Amino acid sequence: MLAPVSYEGEGFIQLANFPRLSAEAASVNPEDGFDCQILSWHQDDRPLMGVKIRGRMAIACQRCLDPLGLELEIHKTYVFLKTEGEADEFPLDRDDEEAMVASIHFNLLEAIEDEILLELPHAPKHPVGQCQLRSLEADLEKPNPFKILKNLKK
Ligand SMILES: [Zn+2]
């Protein structure tokens, strides 16, 4: 049918190539990025595209703000349909399937970035014991300014 079917192959895409992901990252190192495998085929006369994404990046821990390494593995299958209506009504029997309207504007890099963004935890935290809570604890040990004020008044 259209352009989407012409994508095929595999390769490593550096994190720096994903602007929205880079914005979420705690740091962008050359070794951060994703191995992407793209396969396309036809089923019931419809073009399908399977994407396998595997890789790593670091995001900030919401507790201590130190980088937290994330390993991600995502499998996704896009089913390309002719119209928006067809896509809305398409019965998806699996979570990793998504109906898309076939379009020459389909941007594979952006689609992959969307999938990874969806997989990022909303409030990432180090496992207990590995979190650098020092700064928070230090804050708690600081005397409460209101308490000092109260003591001065006495
Ligand atoms: Zn932490």
Short mmCIF file of C-alpha atoms and ligand atoms in Angstrom, two decimals:
data_model
loop_
_atom_site.label_atom_id
_atom_site.label_comp_id
_atom_site.label_asym_id
_atom_site.label_seq_id
_atom_site.Cartn_x
_atom_site.Cartn_y
_atom_site.Cartn_z
CA MET A 1 0.00 0.00 0.00
CA LEU A 2 1.96 3.00 1.21
CA ALA A 3 5.24 4.11 2.64
CA PRO A 4 5.05 2.29 6.00
CA VAL A 5 5.60 -1.06 4.34
CA SER A 6 8.90 0.01 2.89
CA TYR A 7 10.58 0.18 6.32
CA GLU A 8 12.54 -2.92 7.15
CA GLY A 9 15.76 -3.65 8.88
CA GLU A 10 17.47 -3.18 12.16
CA GLY A 11 19.90 -0.89 13.80
CA PHE A 12 20.96 0.96 16.89
CA ILE A 13 19.41 4.37 17.32
CA GLN A 14 21.21 6.64 19.76
CA LEU A 15 19.19 8.40 22.41
CA ALA A 16 20.38 11.74 20.99
CA ASN A 17 18.25 11.03 17.89
CA PHE A 18 15.09 11.17 19.99
CA PRO A 19 14.59 14.80 21.07
CA ARG A 20 11.59 14.17 23.34
CA LEU A 21 13.29 11.23 25.04
CA SER A 22 16.51 13.17 25.44
CA ALA A 23 14.50 15.83 27.28
CA GLU A 24 13.33 13.17 29.75
CA ALA A 25 16.79 11.69 30.24
CA ALA A 26 18.98 12.41 33.25
CA SER A 27 21.99 12.28 30.91
CA VAL A 28 22.59 11.45 27.27
CA ASN A 29 25.56 9.15 26.77
CA PRO A 30 26.70 7.75 23.42
CA GLU A 31 26.00 4.20 24.63
CA ASP A 32 22.42 5.10 25.54
CA GLY A 33 19.96 4.17 22.86
CA PHE A 34 17.82 1.46 21.40
CA ASP A 35 18.29 -1.51 19.14
CA CYS A 36 15.33 -1.47 16.81
CA GLN A 37 14.20 -4.34 14.61
CA ILE A 38 11.57 -3.66 11.99
CA LEU A 39 9.69 -6.30 10.07
CA SER A 40 6.76 -5.84 7.75
CA TRP A 41 4.33 -8.29 6.24
CA HIS A 42 0.77 -8.59 4.98
CA GLN A 43 -2.14 -10.30 6.63
CA ASP A 44 -5.68 -10.37 5.25
CA ASP A 45 -4.49 -7.90 2.61
CA ARG A 46 -3.45 -5.40 5.26
CA PRO A 47 0.09 -4.22 5.77
CA LEU A 48 1.47 -4.88 9.24
CA MET A 49 4.68 -3.75 10.80
CA GLY A 50 6.33 -5.30 13.81
CA VAL A 51 8.76 -3.29 15.87
CA LYS A 52 11.10 -4.67 18.52
CA ILE A 53 12.80 -2.06 20.65
CA ARG A 54 15.47 -2.90 23.20
CA GLY A 55 17.81 -0.58 24.97
CA ARG A 56 18.69 1.63 27.85
CA MET A 57 18.62 5.18 29.06
CA ALA A 58 18.92 7.00 32.38
CA ILE A 59 16.23 9.12 33.96
CA ALA A 60 16.24 11.00 37.25
CA CYS A 61 15.02 9.22 40.37
CA GLN A 62 12.06 11.15 41.78
CA ARG A 63 13.32 10.66 45.32
CA CYS A 64 17.02 11.55 45.16
CA LEU A 65 17.31 12.98 41.60
CA ASP A 66 20.33 10.77 40.86
CA PRO A 67 20.27 9.00 37.48
CA LEU A 68 18.37 5.75 37.39
CA GLY A 69 19.25 3.28 34.63
CA LEU A 70 16.26 1.89 32.77
CA GLU A 71 16.35 -1.21 30.61
CA LEU A 72 13.43 -1.31 28.22
CA GLU A 73 12.11 -3.94 25.88
CA ILE A 74 9.05 -3.17 23.80
CA HIS A 75 7.28 -5.19 21.15
CA LYS A 76 4.66 -3.55 19.04
CA THR A 77 2.69 -4.43 15.94
CA TYR A 78 1.10 -1.74 13.82
CA VAL A 79 -1.83 -2.64 11.61
CA PHE A 80 -2.22 -0.15 8.79
CA LEU A 81 -5.73 0.67 7.66
CA LYS A 82 -7.05 2.92 4.93
CA THR A 83 -9.22 5.30 6.92
CA GLU A 84 -9.61 6.73 10.42
CA GLY A 85 -12.99 4.99 10.73
CA GLU A 86 -11.53 1.62 9.86
CA ALA A 87 -8.76 2.15 12.38
CA ASP A 88 -11.26 3.09 15.13
CA GLU A 89 -13.32 -0.02 14.53
CA PHE A 90 -10.48 -2.45 14.05
CA PRO A 91 -10.69 -5.19 16.68
CA LEU A 92 -7.38 -5.37 18.47
CA ASP A 93 -6.97 -8.63 20.27
CA ARG A 94 -3.60 -7.87 21.80
CA ASP A 95 -2.21 -5.04 23.91
CA ASP A 96 0.85 -4.74 21.72
CA GLU A 97 -1.19 -4.14 18.57
CA GLU A 98 -2.12 -0.71 17.35
CA ALA A 99 -4.30 0.35 14.44
CA MET A 100 -2.81 3.16 12.37
CA VAL A 101 -4.06 4.98 9.34
CA ALA A 102 -1.69 4.26 6.50
CA SER A 103 -0.13 7.51 5.47
CA ILE A 104 2.96 8.69 3.73
CA HIS A 105 3.47 10.91 6.76
CA PHE A 106 3.97 7.99 9.12
CA ASN A 107 7.25 8.69 10.85
CA LEU A 108 8.84 5.53 12.15
CA LEU A 109 11.37 7.34 14.35
CA GLU A 110 8.58 9.31 16.02
CA ALA A 111 6.44 6.19 16.41
CA ILE A 112 9.33 4.40 18.15
CA GLU A 113 9.91 7.43 20.36
CA ASP A 114 6.19 7.46 21.28
CA GLU A 115 6.36 3.81 22.33
CA ILE A 116 9.40 4.38 24.53
CA LEU A 117 7.86 7.50 26.11
CA LEU A 118 4.78 5.44 26.99
CA GLU A 119 6.97 2.86 28.71
CA LEU A 120 8.79 5.34 30.93
CA PRO A 121 7.64 5.11 34.54
CA HIS A 122 5.78 8.20 35.77
CA ALA A 123 7.57 8.36 39.10
CA PRO A 124 10.80 6.42 38.67
CA LYS A 125 12.57 5.58 41.93
CA HIS A 126 15.64 3.58 42.87
CA PRO A 127 14.88 0.37 44.69
CA VAL A 128 14.93 0.81 48.46
CA GLY A 129 18.52 0.59 49.68
CA GLN A 130 20.01 1.93 46.45
CA CYS A 131 18.50 5.37 46.67
CA GLN A 132 20.77 8.25 47.60
CA LEU A 133 18.53 9.85 50.15
CA ARG A 134 21.29 11.86 51.82
CA SER A 135 20.12 15.29 50.70
CA LEU A 136 16.57 14.64 51.85
CA GLU A 137 17.70 13.36 55.22
CA ALA A 138 19.96 16.39 55.60
CA ASP A 139 16.96 18.62 54.97
CA LEU A 140 15.02 16.87 57.70
CA GLU A 141 17.84 17.37 60.18
CA LYS A 142 17.90 21.11 59.62
CA PRO A 143 16.18 22.93 62.43
CA ASN A 144 12.72 24.12 61.57
CA PRO A 145 12.91 27.94 61.20
CA PHE A 146 9.51 28.38 62.84
CA LYS A 147 10.65 26.46 65.85
CA ILE A 148 13.69 28.76 66.17
CA LEU A 149 11.43 31.79 65.96
CA LYS A 150 9.23 30.37 68.65
CA ASN A 151 12.23 29.76 70.89
CA LEU A 152 13.48 33.32 70.38
CA LYS A 153 10.18 34.76 71.49
CA LYS A 154 10.38 32.99 74.80
ZN ZN B 1 17.01 7.56 44.22
#
